Amino acid sequence: FIVSVNGGRHTQTTNTPGDSVYPNWGPALTLCTVPKLKGHTLAAAKKLLKRAGCALGSVGGRKKNRGSLHVTKQSPGPNRNVPAGTKVKVRLG
């Protein structure tokens, strides 16, 4: 099984006894488990997204002093398994 370092659902990578000898790691490279971004600064959220294999989407909310604001909403939500590179929208407040 594979599970993201950020938690979330696990994915089975083997289906037959032979698979455990010669596992196929392909699916691990094609998924991103969306990390929980709420409460993090934009800079921290970017790092978490990159580490998970996702990307930053549009950034909404207040524009003044963005460096000190924290994520209040995100879409898609945390712990969702999505295709790698999926853009995650965030709102700052």
CSV table of N, CA, C and O in Angstrom, one decimal:
chain,number,residue,atom,x,y,z
A,1,PHE,N,0.8,-1.2,0.0
A,1,PHE,CA,0.0,0.0,0.0
A,1,PHE,C,0.9,1.2,0.0
A,1,PHE,O,2.0,1.2,0.5
A,2,ILE,N,0.3,2.3,-0.5
A,2,ILE,CA,1.0,3.6,-0.5
A,2,ILE,C,0.1,4.6,0.2
A,2,ILE,O,-1.1,4.6,0.0
A,3,VAL,N,0.7,5.5,1.0
A,3,VAL,CA,0.0,6.5,1.7
A,3,VAL,C,0.9,7.8,1.7
A,3,VAL,O,2.1,7.6,1.8
A,4,SER,N,0.3,8.9,1.5
A,4,SER,CA,1.1,10.2,1.5
A,4,SER,C,1.7,10.4,2.8
A,4,SER,O,1.1,10.1,3.8
A,5,VAL,N,2.8,11.2,2.9
A,5,VAL,CA,3.4,11.6,4.1
A,5,VAL,C,2.4,12.5,4.9
A,5,VAL,O,2.6,12.7,6.1
A,6,ASN,N,1.5,13.1,4.1
A,6,ASN,CA,0.5,14.0,4.7
A,6,ASN,C,-0.7,13.3,5.2
A,6,ASN,O,-1.7,14.0,5.6
A,7,GLY,N,-0.8,12.0,5.1
A,7,GLY,CA,-1.9,11.2,5.5
A,7,GLY,C,-2.9,11.1,4.4
A,7,GLY,O,-2.6,11.3,3.2
A,8,GLY,N,-4.1,10.7,4.7
A,8,GLY,CA,-5.1,10.5,3.6
A,8,GLY,C,-5.3,9.0,3.3
A,8,GLY,O,-4.9,8.2,4.1
A,9,ARG,N,-6.0,8.8,2.2
A,9,ARG,CA,-6.4,7.4,1.9
A,9,ARG,C,-5.1,6.7,1.4
A,9,ARG,O,-4.2,7.3,0.9
A,10,HIS,N,-5.2,5.4,1.6
A,10,HIS,CA,-4.1,4.5,1.1
A,10,HIS,C,-4.5,3.9,-0.3
A,10,HIS,O,-5.7,3.8,-0.6
A,11,THR,N,-3.5,3.6,-1.1
A,11,THR,CA,-3.7,3.0,-2.4
A,11,THR,C,-3.0,1.6,-2.4
A,11,THR,O,-1.8,1.6,-2.2
A,12,GLN,N,-3.7,0.6,-2.8
A,12,GLN,CA,-3.1,-0.7,-2.9
A,12,GLN,C,-2.3,-0.8,-4.2
A,12,GLN,O,-2.8,-0.4,-5.3
A,13,THR,N,-1.1,-1.3,-4.2
A,13,THR,CA,-0.3,-1.3,-5.4
A,13,THR,C,0.0,-2.8,-5.8
A,13,THR,O,0.5,-3.0,-6.9
A,14,THR,N,-0.4,-3.7,-5.1
A,14,THR,CA,-0.3,-5.1,-5.5
A,14,THR,C,-1.6,-5.8,-5.5
A,14,THR,O,-2.5,-5.5,-4.7
A,15,ASN,N,-1.8,-6.8,-6.4
A,15,ASN,CA,-3.0,-7.5,-6.5
A,15,ASN,C,-2.8,-9.0,-6.6
A,15,ASN,O,-3.8,-9.8,-6.3
A,16,THR,N,-1.6,-9.5,-6.9
A,16,THR,CA,-1.3,-10.9,-7.0
A,16,THR,C,0.0,-11.1,-6.2
A,16,THR,O,0.8,-10.2,-6.0
A,17,PRO,N,0.3,-12.4,-5.8
A,17,PRO,CA,1.5,-12.7,-5.1
A,17,PRO,C,2.8,-12.2,-5.9
A,17,PRO,O,3.7,-11.8,-5.2
A,18,GLY,N,2.8,-12.3,-7.2
A,18,GLY,CA,3.9,-11.9,-8.0
A,18,GLY,C,4.2,-10.4,-7.9
A,18,GLY,O,5.3,-9.9,-8.0
A,19,ASP,N,3.1,-9.6,-7.6
A,19,ASP,CA,3.3,-8.2,-7.6
A,19,ASP,C,4.2,-7.7,-6.4
A,19,ASP,O,4.8,-6.7,-6.4
A,20,SER,N,4.2,-8.5,-5.3
A,20,SER,CA,4.9,-8.1,-4.1
A,20,SER,C,6.4,-8.4,-4.3
A,20,SER,O,7.3,-7.8,-3.7
A,21,VAL,N,6.8,-9.2,-5.3
A,21,VAL,CA,8.2,-9.4,-5.7
A,21,VAL,C,8.7,-8.4,-6.6
A,21,VAL,O,9.8,-7.8,-6.5
A,22,TYR,N,7.8,-8.0,-7.6
A,22,TYR,CA,8.2,-7.0,-8.6
A,22,TYR,C,7.1,-5.9,-8.6
A,22,TYR,O,6.2,-5.9,-9.5
A,23,PRO,N,7.0,-5.1,-7.6
A,23,PRO,CA,5.9,-4.1,-7.5
A,23,PRO,C,6.0,-3.1,-8.6
A,23,PRO,O,7.0,-2.8,-9.1
A,24,ASN,N,4.8,-2.5,-8.9
A,24,ASN,CA,4.7,-1.5,-9.9
A,24,ASN,C,4.4,-0.2,-9.2
A,24,ASN,O,3.4,0.0,-8.6
A,25,TRP,N,5.4,0.7,-9.2
A,25,TRP,CA,5.3,2.0,-8.5
A,25,TRP,C,4.6,3.1,-9.3
A,25,TRP,O,4.5,4.2,-8.8
A,26,GLY,N,4.2,2.8,-10.5
A,26,GLY,CA,3.6,3.8,-11.3
A,26,GLY,C,2.5,4.6,-10.7
A,26,GLY,O,2.5,5.9,-10.8
A,27,PRO,N,1.5,4.0,-10.1
A,27,PRO,CA,0.4,4.9,-9.5
A,27,PRO,C,0.8,5.9,-8.5
A,27,PRO,O,0.2,7.0,-8.4
A,28,ALA,N,1.9,5.7,-7.8
A,28,ALA,CA,2.4,6.6,-6.8
A,28,ALA,C,2.8,7.9,-7.4
A,28,ALA,O,2.8,9.0,-6.8
A,29,LEU,N,3.3,7.9,-8.7
A,29,LEU,CA,3.8,9.1,-9.3
A,29,LEU,C,2.6,9.9,-10.0
A,29,LEU,O,2.9,10.9,-10.5
A,30,THR,N,1.4,9.3,-10.0
A,30,THR,CA,0.4,10.0,-10.7
A,30,THR,C,-0.7,10.6,-9.8
A,30,THR,O,-1.7,11.1,-10.3
A,31,LEU,N,-0.5,10.4,-8.5
A,31,LEU,CA,-1.5,10.9,-7.5
A,31,LEU,C,-0.9,11.9,-6.6
A,31,LEU,O,0.3,11.9,-6.3
A,32,CYS,N,-1.7,12.8,-6.1
A,32,CYS,CA,-1.4,13.8,-5.1
A,32,CYS,C,-2.5,13.7,-4.0
A,32,CYS,O,-3.6,13.8,-4.3
A,33,THR,N,-2.1,13.5,-2.8
A,33,THR,CA,-3.0,13.6,-1.7
A,33,THR,C,-3.0,15.1,-1.2
A,33,THR,O,-1.9,15.5,-0.7
A,34,VAL,N,-4.1,15.8,-1.3
A,34,VAL,CA,-4.1,17.2,-1.0
A,34,VAL,C,-3.8,17.4,0.5
A,34,VAL,O,-4.5,16.8,1.3
A,35,PRO,N,-2.8,18.2,0.9
A,35,PRO,CA,-2.5,18.4,2.3
A,35,PRO,C,-3.5,19.4,2.9
A,35,PRO,O,-4.2,20.2,2.2
A,36,LYS,N,-3.6,19.4,4.2
A,36,LYS,CA,-4.4,20.4,4.9
A,36,LYS,C,-3.7,21.7,4.9
A,36,LYS,O,-2.6,21.8,5.5
A,37,LEU,N,-4.3,22.7,4.3
A,37,LEU,CA,-3.6,24.0,4.2
A,37,LEU,C,-4.1,25.1,5.2
A,37,LEU,O,-3.5,26.1,5.5
A,38,LYS,N,-5.3,24.9,5.7
A,38,LYS,CA,-6.0,25.8,6.6
A,38,LYS,C,-5.1,26.1,7.8
A,38,LYS,O,-4.6,25.2,8.5
A,39,GLY,N,-4.9,27.4,8.1
A,39,GLY,CA,-4.1,27.8,9.2
A,39,GLY,C,-2.6,28.1,8.8
A,39,GLY,O,-1.9,28.7,9.6
A,40,HIS,N,-2.2,27.7,7.6
A,40,HIS,CA,-0.8,27.9,7.2
A,40,HIS,C,-0.7,29.2,6.4
A,40,HIS,O,-1.6,29.7,5.8
A,41,THR,N,0.5,29.8,6.4
A,41,THR,CA,0.8,31.0,5.6
A,41,THR,C,0.8,30.5,4.1
A,41,THR,O,0.9,29.3,3.8
A,42,LEU,N,0.8,31.5,3.2
A,42,LEU,CA,0.8,31.1,1.8
A,42,LEU,C,2.1,30.4,1.4
A,42,LEU,O,2.2,29.5,0.7
A,43,ALA,N,3.2,30.9,2.0
A,43,ALA,CA,4.5,30.3,1.8
A,43,ALA,C,4.6,28.9,2.2
A,43,ALA,O,5.1,28.0,1.5
A,44,ALA,N,4.1,28.6,3.4
A,44,ALA,CA,4.0,27.2,3.9
A,44,ALA,C,3.1,26.4,3.1
A,44,ALA,O,3.4,25.2,2.8
A,45,ALA,N,2.0,26.9,2.7
A,45,ALA,CA,1.0,26.2,1.8
A,45,ALA,C,1.7,25.7,0.5
A,45,ALA,O,1.5,24.6,0.1
A,46,LYS,N,2.5,26.6,-0.1
A,46,LYS,CA,3.2,26.3,-1.3
A,46,LYS,C,4.1,25.2,-1.1
A,46,LYS,O,4.2,24.3,-2.0
A,47,LYS,N,4.8,25.2,0.0
A,47,LYS,CA,5.8,24.1,0.2
A,47,LYS,C,5.1,22.8,0.4
A,47,LYS,O,5.5,21.7,-0.1
A,48,LEU,N,4.0,22.8,1.2
A,48,LEU,CA,3.2,21.6,1.4
A,48,LEU,C,2.6,21.0,0.1
A,48,LEU,O,2.7,19.8,-0.1
A,49,LEU,N,2.1,21.9,-0.7
A,49,LEU,CA,1.6,21.5,-2.0
A,49,LEU,C,2.7,20.8,-2.9
A,49,LEU,O,2.4,19.8,-3.5
A,50,LYS,N,3.8,21.5,-3.0
A,50,LYS,CA,4.9,21.0,-3.8
A,50,LYS,C,5.3,19.6,-3.3
A,50,LYS,O,5.5,18.7,-4.1
A,51,ARG,N,5.5,19.4,-2.0
A,51,ARG,CA,5.9,18.2,-1.4
A,51,ARG,C,4.9,17.1,-1.7
A,51,ARG,O,5.3,15.9,-1.9
A,52,ALA,N,3.6,17.4,-1.8
A,52,ALA,CA,2.6,16.4,-2.0
A,52,ALA,C,2.4,16.1,-3.5
A,52,ALA,O,1.8,15.1,-3.8
A,53,GLY,N,3.0,16.9,-4.4
A,53,GLY,CA,2.8,16.7,-5.8
A,53,GLY,C,1.6,17.5,-6.4
A,53,GLY,O,1.3,17.2,-7.5
A,54,CYS,N,1.1,18.4,-5.7
A,54,CYS,CA,0.0,19.3,-6.2
A,54,CYS,C,0.6,20.6,-6.5
A,54,CYS,O,1.8,20.8,-6.4
A,55,ALA,N,-0.2,21.5,-7.0
A,55,ALA,CA,0.2,22.9,-7.4
A,55,ALA,C,-0.7,23.9,-6.8
A,55,ALA,O,-1.9,23.6,-6.5
A,56,LEU,N,-0.2,25.1,-6.7
A,56,LEU,CA,-1.0,26.2,-6.1
A,56,LEU,C,-1.9,26.7,-7.3
A,56,LEU,O,-1.4,27.0,-8.4
A,57,GLY,N,-3.2,26.8,-7.0
A,57,GLY,CA,-4.1,27.4,-8.0
A,57,GLY,C,-4.3,28.9,-7.7
A,57,GLY,O,-3.4,29.6,-7.2
A,58,SER,N,-5.5,29.4,-7.9
A,58,SER,CA,-5.8,30.8,-7.6
A,58,SER,C,-5.8,31.1,-6.1
A,58,SER,O,-6.1,30.2,-5.3
A,59,VAL,N,-5.4,32.3,-5.8
A,59,VAL,CA,-5.4,32.8,-4.4
A,59,VAL,C,-6.4,33.9,-4.3
A,59,VAL,O,-6.2,34.9,-4.9
A,60,GLY,N,-7.4,33.7,-3.4
A,60,GLY,CA,-8.4,34.7,-3.2
A,60,GLY,C,-8.2,35.3,-1.8
A,60,GLY,O,-7.4,34.9,-1.0
A,61,GLY,N,-9.1,36.2,-1.5
A,61,GLY,CA,-9.1,36.8,-0.2
A,61,GLY,C,-8.4,38.2,-0.2
A,61,GLY,O,-8.2,38.8,-1.2
A,62,ARG,N,-8.1,38.6,1.0
A,62,ARG,CA,-7.4,39.9,1.2
A,62,ARG,C,-6.1,39.9,0.4
A,62,ARG,O,-5.4,39.0,0.4
A,63,LYS,N,-5.8,41.1,-0.1
A,63,LYS,CA,-4.5,41.2,-0.9
A,63,LYS,C,-3.4,42.0,-0.1
A,63,LYS,O,-2.3,41.8,-0.3
A,64,LYS,N,-3.8,42.8,0.9
A,64,LYS,CA,-2.9,43.5,1.7
A,64,LYS,C,-2.2,42.6,2.7
A,64,LYS,O,-2.8,41.8,3.4
A,65,ASN,N,-0.9,42.7,2.8
A,65,ASN,CA,-0.1,42.0,3.8
A,65,ASN,C,-0.3,40.4,3.6
A,65,ASN,O,-0.4,39.7,4.6
A,66,ARG,N,-0.3,40.0,2.4
A,66,ARG,CA,-0.5,38.5,2.1
A,66,ARG,C,0.5,37.6,2.8
A,66,ARG,O,0.2,36.5,3.1
A,67,GLY,N,1.7,38.1,3.0
A,67,GLY,CA,2.8,37.3,3.6
A,67,GLY,C,2.4,36.9,5.0
A,67,GLY,O,2.9,35.9,5.5
A,68,SER,N,1.6,37.7,5.7
A,68,SER,CA,1.3,37.4,7.1
A,68,SER,C,-0.1,36.8,7.3
A,68,SER,O,-0.5,36.4,8.4
A,69,LEU,N,-0.9,36.6,6.2
A,69,LEU,CA,-2.2,36.0,6.2
A,69,LEU,C,-2.1,34.5,6.2
A,69,LEU,O,-1.1,34.0,5.8
A,70,HIS,N,-3.2,33.9,6.6
A,70,HIS,CA,-3.2,32.4,6.7
A,70,HIS,C,-4.4,31.9,5.8
A,70,HIS,O,-5.4,32.6,5.6
A,71,VAL,N,-4.2,30.7,5.3
A,71,VAL,CA,-5.3,30.1,4.5
A,71,VAL,C,-6.5,29.8,5.4
A,71,VAL,O,-6.4,29.2,6.5
A,72,THR,N,-7.7,30.2,4.9
A,72,THR,CA,-8.9,30.0,5.6
A,72,THR,C,-9.8,29.0,4.9
A,72,THR,O,-10.7,28.4,5.5
A,73,LYS,N,-9.6,28.8,3.6
A,73,LYS,CA,-10.4,27.8,2.8
A,73,LYS,C,-9.5,27.3,1.7
A,73,LYS,O,-8.5,27.9,1.3
A,74,GLN,N,-9.8,26.1,1.2
A,74,GLN,CA,-9.1,25.5,0.1
A,74,GLN,C,-10.0,24.6,-0.7
A,74,GLN,O,-11.0,24.1,-0.1
A,75,SER,N,-9.7,24.4,-1.9
A,75,SER,CA,-10.5,23.5,-2.8
A,75,SER,C,-9.6,22.9,-3.9
A,75,SER,O,-8.9,23.7,-4.5
A,76,PRO,N,-9.5,21.6,-4.0
A,76,PRO,CA,-10.2,20.6,-3.2
A,76,PRO,C,-9.7,20.5,-1.8
A,76,PRO,O,-8.7,21.0,-1.4
A,77,GLY,N,-10.6,19.9,-1.0
A,77,GLY,CA,-10.3,19.8,0.5
A,77,GLY,C,-9.2,18.8,0.8
A,77,GLY,O,-8.7,18.1,-0.1
A,78,PRO,N,-8.7,18.8,2.0
A,78,PRO,CA,-7.6,18.0,2.4
A,78,PRO,C,-7.9,16.5,2.4
A,78,PRO,O,-9.1,16.1,2.4
A,79,ASN,N,-6.9,15.7,2.2
A,79,ASN,CA,-6.9,14.2,2.2
A,79,ASN,C,-7.6,13.7,0.9
A,79,ASN,O,-7.9,12.5,0.9
A,80,ARG,N,-7.8,14.5,-0.1
A,80,ARG,CA,-8.4,14.0,-1.3
A,80,ARG,C,-7.3,13.5,-2.2
A,80,ARG,O,-6.3,14.2,-2.4
A,81,ASN,N,-7.4,12.3,-2.8
A,81,ASN,CA,-6.4,11.8,-3.8
A,81,ASN,C,-6.9,12.4,-5.2
A,81,ASN,O,-8.0,12.1,-5.7
A,82,VAL,N,-6.0,13.2,-5.8
A,82,VAL,CA,-6.3,13.8,-7.1
A,82,VAL,C,-5.1,13.5,-8.0
A,82,VAL,O,-4.0,13.2,-7.5
A,83,PRO,N,-5.2,13.8,-9.3
A,83,PRO,CA,-4.1,13.6,-10.2
A,83,PRO,C,-2.9,14.5,-9.8
A,83,PRO,O,-3.2,15.6,-9.4
A,84,ALA,N,-1.7,14.0,-9.9
A,84,ALA,CA,-0.5,14.9,-9.6
A,84,ALA,C,-0.6,16.1,-10.5
A,84,ALA,O,-1.1,16.1,-11.6
A,85,GLY,N,-0.2,17.2,-9.8
A,85,GLY,CA,-0.2,18.5,-10.5
A,85,GLY,C,-1.5,19.3,-10.4
A,85,GLY,O,-1.6,20.4,-10.9
A,86,THR,N,-2.5,18.7,-9.8
A,86,THR,CA,-3.8,19.4,-9.6
A,86,THR,C,-3.6,20.7,-8.9
A,86,THR,O,-2.9,20.8,-7.9
A,87,LYS,N,-4.3,21.7,-9.4
A,87,LYS,CA,-4.1,23.1,-8.8
A,87,LYS,C,-5.2,23.2,-7.6
A,87,LYS,O,-6.3,22.9,-7.8
A,88,VAL,N,-4.7,23.6,-6.5
A,88,VAL,CA,-5.5,23.7,-5.3
A,88,VAL,C,-5.7,25.2,-5.1
A,88,VAL,O,-4.8,26.0,-4.9
A,89,LYS,N,-7.0,25.6,-5.1
A,89,LYS,CA,-7.4,27.0,-4.8
A,89,LYS,C,-7.4,27.3,-3.3
A,89,LYS,O,-7.8,26.5,-2.6
A,90,VAL,N,-6.9,28.5,-3.0
A,90,VAL,CA,-6.9,28.9,-1.6
A,90,VAL,C,-7.4,30.2,-1.4
A,90,VAL,O,-7.5,31.1,-2.3
A,91,ARG,N,-7.9,30.5,-0.2
A,91,ARG,CA,-8.4,31.8,0.2
A,91,ARG,C,-7.7,32.2,1.5
A,91,ARG,O,-7.6,31.5,2.4
A,92,LEU,N,-7.2,33.5,1.5
A,92,LEU,CA,-6.5,34.0,2.6
A,92,LEU,C,-7.4,35.0,3.4
A,92,LEU,O,-8.2,35.7,2.9
A,93,GLY,N,-7.1,35.0,4.7
A,93,GLY,CA,-7.9,35.9,5.6
A,93,GLY,C,-7.2,36.2,6.8
A,93,GLY,O,-6.1,35.7,7.1
